[in-house]
Tab-separated table of C-alpha atoms in Angstrom:
chain	number	residue	atom	x	y	z
A	1	MET	CA	122.273	95.318	281.403
A	2	LEU	CA	119.967	98.315	281.937
A	3	LEU	CA	121.221	98.710	285.504
A	4	ASN	CA	124.811	98.723	284.287
A	5	LEU	CA	123.981	101.404	281.720
A	6	LEU	CA	122.226	103.524	284.346
A	7	LEU	CA	125.166	103.188	286.730
A	8	THR	CA	127.595	104.121	283.964
A	9	PHE	CA	125.495	107.131	282.986
A	10	THR	CA	125.255	108.265	286.613
A	11	PHE	CA	129.019	107.949	287.016
A	12	LEU	CA	129.618	110.022	283.888
A	13	MET	CA	127.176	112.741	284.947
A	14	VAL	CA	128.774	113.010	288.382
A	15	GLY	CA	132.122	113.387	286.679
A	16	VAL	CA	130.988	116.158	284.341
A	17	LYS	CA	132.231	119.577	285.458
A	18	SER	CA	133.788	122.753	284.142
A	19	ASP	CA	137.512	123.201	283.691
A	20	PRO	CA	139.409	121.161	286.326
A	21	ASP	CA	140.690	122.876	289.434
A	22	SER	CA	144.342	123.838	289.444
A	23	LEU	CA	146.654	121.916	291.780
A	24	GLN	CA	148.846	124.966	292.358
A	25	ASP	CA	148.495	128.738	292.791
A	26	TYR	CA	148.865	129.359	289.065
A	27	CYS	CA	150.174	127.782	285.883
A	28	VAL	CA	151.590	130.539	283.694
A	29	SER	CA	151.918	129.403	280.101
A	30	PRO	CA	155.490	129.553	278.742
A	31	PRO	CA	156.468	131.547	275.653
A	32	SER	CA	155.053	130.078	272.448
A	33	THR	CA	156.988	127.052	271.249
A	34	HIS	CA	156.384	124.185	268.895
A	35	GLN	CA	154.539	122.073	271.438
A	36	GLN	CA	154.965	118.361	270.748
A	37	ILE	CA	152.830	117.147	273.657
A	38	PHE	CA	149.125	117.917	273.400
A	39	LEU	CA	147.440	118.473	276.752
A	40	ASN	CA	143.975	119.468	277.901
A	41	GLY	CA	145.283	123.001	278.262
A	42	VAL	CA	148.739	124.557	277.999
A	43	LEU	CA	152.040	123.655	279.626
A	44	CYS	CA	153.161	125.619	282.693
A	45	LYS	CA	156.449	127.400	283.056
A	46	ASP	CA	158.518	127.243	286.242
A	47	PRO	CA	156.441	129.127	288.885
A	48	THR	CA	159.585	130.837	290.148
A	49	GLN	CA	159.888	132.497	286.730
A	50	ALA	CA	156.403	134.059	286.857
A	51	THR	CA	156.244	137.856	286.799
A	52	VAL	CA	153.462	140.373	287.376
A	53	SER	CA	153.235	140.996	283.626
A	54	ASP	CA	152.001	137.406	283.185
A	55	PHE	CA	148.773	138.400	284.933
A	56	LYS	CA	148.029	141.629	283.052
A	57	THR	CA	146.958	142.408	279.495
A	58	SER	CA	145.899	145.451	277.484
A	59	ALA	CA	144.325	143.321	274.762
A	60	LEU	CA	140.797	144.414	275.655
A	61	SER	CA	141.645	148.126	275.850
A	62	ARG	CA	141.856	148.612	272.091
A	63	PRO	CA	138.691	149.006	269.978
A	64	GLY	CA	138.253	146.391	267.283
A	65	ASN	CA	137.647	147.283	263.644
A	66	THR	CA	134.102	146.208	262.848
A	67	GLN	CA	134.204	147.448	259.257
A	68	VAL	CA	136.350	144.596	257.986
A	69	LYS	CA	134.559	141.852	259.902
A	70	PRO	CA	131.535	139.785	258.889
A	71	PHE	CA	128.346	140.786	260.710
A	72	MET	CA	129.881	144.181	261.673
A	73	ILE	CA	131.215	142.731	264.924
A	74	ASN	CA	134.731	142.371	266.292
A	75	VAL	CA	135.460	140.061	269.217
A	76	THR	CA	138.749	140.298	271.098
A	77	VAL	CA	139.425	137.581	273.681
A	78	THR	CA	141.983	136.907	276.369
A	79	THR	CA	144.128	133.870	275.644
A	80	THR	CA	147.255	132.318	277.074
A	81	ALA	CA	149.136	134.205	274.342
A	82	ASN	CA	148.115	137.700	275.530
A	83	LEU	CA	147.467	136.809	279.193
A	84	PRO	CA	149.666	133.826	280.177
A	85	GLY	CA	148.461	133.856	283.778
A	86	ILE	CA	144.941	132.905	282.700
A	87	ASN	CA	146.125	129.362	281.987
A	88	THR	CA	144.144	126.778	284.058
A	89	MET	CA	142.001	129.520	285.643
A	90	GLY	CA	138.875	128.285	283.877
A	91	LEU	CA	137.770	131.617	282.472
A	92	THR	CA	137.960	133.886	279.437
A	93	MET	CA	137.188	137.570	278.952
A	94	ALA	CA	135.998	139.039	275.667
A	95	ARG	CA	135.530	142.538	274.288
A	96	LEU	CA	132.674	142.869	271.783
A	97	ASP	CA	132.730	145.877	269.467
A	98	PHE	CA	129.550	146.330	267.430
A	99	GLY	CA	129.212	148.469	264.345
A	100	ALA	CA	125.820	149.922	263.484
A	101	SER	CA	123.366	146.987	263.312
A	102	GLY	CA	126.249	144.648	264.161
A	103	ILE	CA	125.328	141.184	265.338
A	104	VAL	CA	126.895	138.169	266.957
A	105	PRO	CA	124.665	135.665	265.138
A	106	LEU	CA	123.073	132.571	266.631
A	107	HIS	CA	125.882	130.549	268.177
A	108	VAL	CA	126.781	128.282	271.084
A	109	HIS	CA	129.674	127.888	273.507
A	110	PRO	CA	129.754	124.141	274.192
A	111	ARG	CA	132.053	124.435	277.198
A	112	ALA	CA	131.015	127.650	278.961
A	113	SER	CA	128.292	129.846	280.369
A	114	GLU	CA	128.603	133.530	279.494
A	115	VAL	CA	127.779	136.737	281.319
A	116	THR	CA	127.709	139.970	279.306
A	117	VAL	CA	127.785	143.587	280.460
A	118	CYS	CA	126.662	146.316	278.075
A	119	LEU	CA	129.028	149.287	278.310
A	120	ASP	CA	127.794	151.532	275.513
A	121	GLY	CA	124.785	151.585	273.207
A	122	VAL	CA	121.729	149.344	273.393
A	123	LEU	CA	121.895	145.617	272.662
A	124	LEU	CA	119.132	143.120	272.041
A	125	VAL	CA	120.288	139.801	273.474
A	126	GLY	CA	118.663	136.431	273.926
A	127	PHE	CA	118.896	132.659	274.047
A	128	VAL	CA	116.734	129.638	273.281
A	129	ASP	CA	116.363	126.872	275.869
A	130	THR	CA	115.996	123.177	275.089
A	131	SER	CA	112.208	123.379	275.231
A	132	GLY	CA	112.196	126.038	272.508
A	133	ARG	CA	111.445	129.009	274.770
A	134	VAL	CA	113.095	132.267	273.709
A	135	PHE	CA	114.378	134.709	276.327
A	136	THR	CA	115.193	138.185	274.959
A	137	GLN	CA	116.063	141.462	276.623
A	138	GLU	CA	117.302	144.928	275.724
A	139	LEU	CA	120.547	145.751	277.512
A	140	HIS	CA	121.434	149.344	278.313
A	141	PRO	CA	124.806	150.552	279.645
A	142	GLY	CA	125.588	148.931	282.981
A	143	GLU	CA	123.054	146.114	282.560
A	144	THR	CA	124.062	142.456	282.560
A	145	PHE	CA	122.678	139.294	280.983
A	146	VAL	CA	123.700	135.647	281.421
A	147	PHE	CA	123.673	132.967	278.728
A	148	PRO	CA	123.477	129.376	280.028
A	149	LYS	CA	126.136	126.942	278.906
A	150	GLY	CA	125.621	125.266	275.538
A	151	LEU	CA	122.428	127.119	274.566
A	152	ILE	CA	121.961	128.982	271.281
A	153	HIS	CA	122.180	132.731	271.823
A	154	PHE	CA	122.778	136.048	270.062
A	155	LEU	CA	123.706	139.699	270.649
A	156	TYR	CA	122.491	142.466	268.330
A	157	ASN	CA	123.127	146.215	268.210
A	158	ILE	CA	119.687	147.635	267.562
A	159	ASP	CA	121.074	151.069	266.644
A	160	THR	CA	121.309	151.446	262.851
A	161	VAL	CA	123.640	154.448	263.127
A	162	SER	CA	125.838	154.208	266.223
A	163	SER	CA	128.219	151.575	267.547
A	164	ALA	CA	127.924	149.583	270.789
A	165	LEU	CA	130.324	147.967	273.221
A	166	ALA	CA	130.077	145.043	275.637
A	167	VAL	CA	132.358	142.845	277.714
A	168	SER	CA	131.726	139.162	278.378
A	169	GLY	CA	133.124	136.671	280.837
A	170	LEU	CA	133.017	132.947	280.019
A	171	SER	CA	133.435	130.057	282.433
A	172	SER	CA	136.119	128.193	280.501
A	173	GLN	CA	139.642	128.841	279.307
A	174	ASN	CA	138.528	127.405	275.976
A	175	PRO	CA	134.750	127.922	275.663
A	176	GLY	CA	134.572	127.089	271.967
A	177	THR	CA	132.268	128.902	269.551
A	178	GLN	CA	130.012	127.464	266.866
A	179	ILE	CA	128.002	129.866	264.709
A	180	VAL	CA	124.944	127.838	263.726
A	181	SER	CA	124.621	129.067	260.130
A	182	LEU	CA	128.327	128.819	259.324
A	183	SER	CA	128.682	125.388	260.902
A	184	SER	CA	125.705	124.179	258.887
A	185	PHE	CA	126.454	125.610	255.473
A	186	ILE	CA	130.185	126.248	255.163
A	187	SER	CA	131.720	123.551	257.331
A	188	LYS	CA	135.171	122.398	256.219
A	189	SER	CA	133.783	119.007	255.244
A	190	PRO	CA	130.402	119.846	253.689
A	191	ILE	CA	127.289	118.424	255.262
A	192	PRO	CA	125.415	116.415	252.592
A	193	LYS	CA	122.954	118.643	250.710
A	194	GLU	CA	120.161	116.139	251.287
A	195	VAL	CA	120.596	116.549	255.031
A	196	LEU	CA	120.549	120.368	254.849
A	197	LYS	CA	117.548	120.397	252.513
A	198	SER	CA	115.589	118.155	254.859
A	199	ALA	CA	116.718	119.818	258.096
A	200	TYR	CA	116.005	123.387	256.954
A	201	ASP	CA	113.141	122.662	254.545
A	202	ILE	CA	114.926	124.354	251.634
A	203	ASN	CA	115.563	123.404	248.015
A	204	GLY	CA	118.816	122.593	246.298
A	205	GLN	CA	119.275	126.158	244.994
A	206	ASP	CA	119.420	127.471	248.553
A	207	VAL	CA	122.322	125.165	249.411
A	208	CYS	CA	125.668	126.506	248.245
């Protein structure tokens, strides 16, 4: 029985990988429709109908408004809606606009590693590995930092007056994002208060 479990586990681990390789040059997503078939990705349009505009976007060229966003941060990402040619490519780009003291709070991307380049300002970034070690670094313009897949990490604009700007690349078309605090305390189906009180060592008044 144990041998069978070990063999099964080994088979699963060998099969674990990032987004699957494409079987063709590209798979441009078609115009938005009411998709009735749910796939691990997005449908492809006829390759002969692909145009150069499918592979270009200006979505990341426009500054985001940090004043109306929680945490004084605005994140703009490439998707198959604004960059159809990215479909099945296994990557995502993101523009991160930080207001003064803006922060991308502790969060994880369950399906992607992330590499971030600071373009303007000074950012304090870091992640926590599975042994509890914390790796932090100040990023200045032109400097780059990588966040391993699935690990809790953050990005913080240490300037209390000026804004900051960064660009990130992620190794999945759909990296997923879970902000630890929001997932814990304002999930759509509330986590039982007893669990939160015990997990975070807080009293009932601290749990909304």
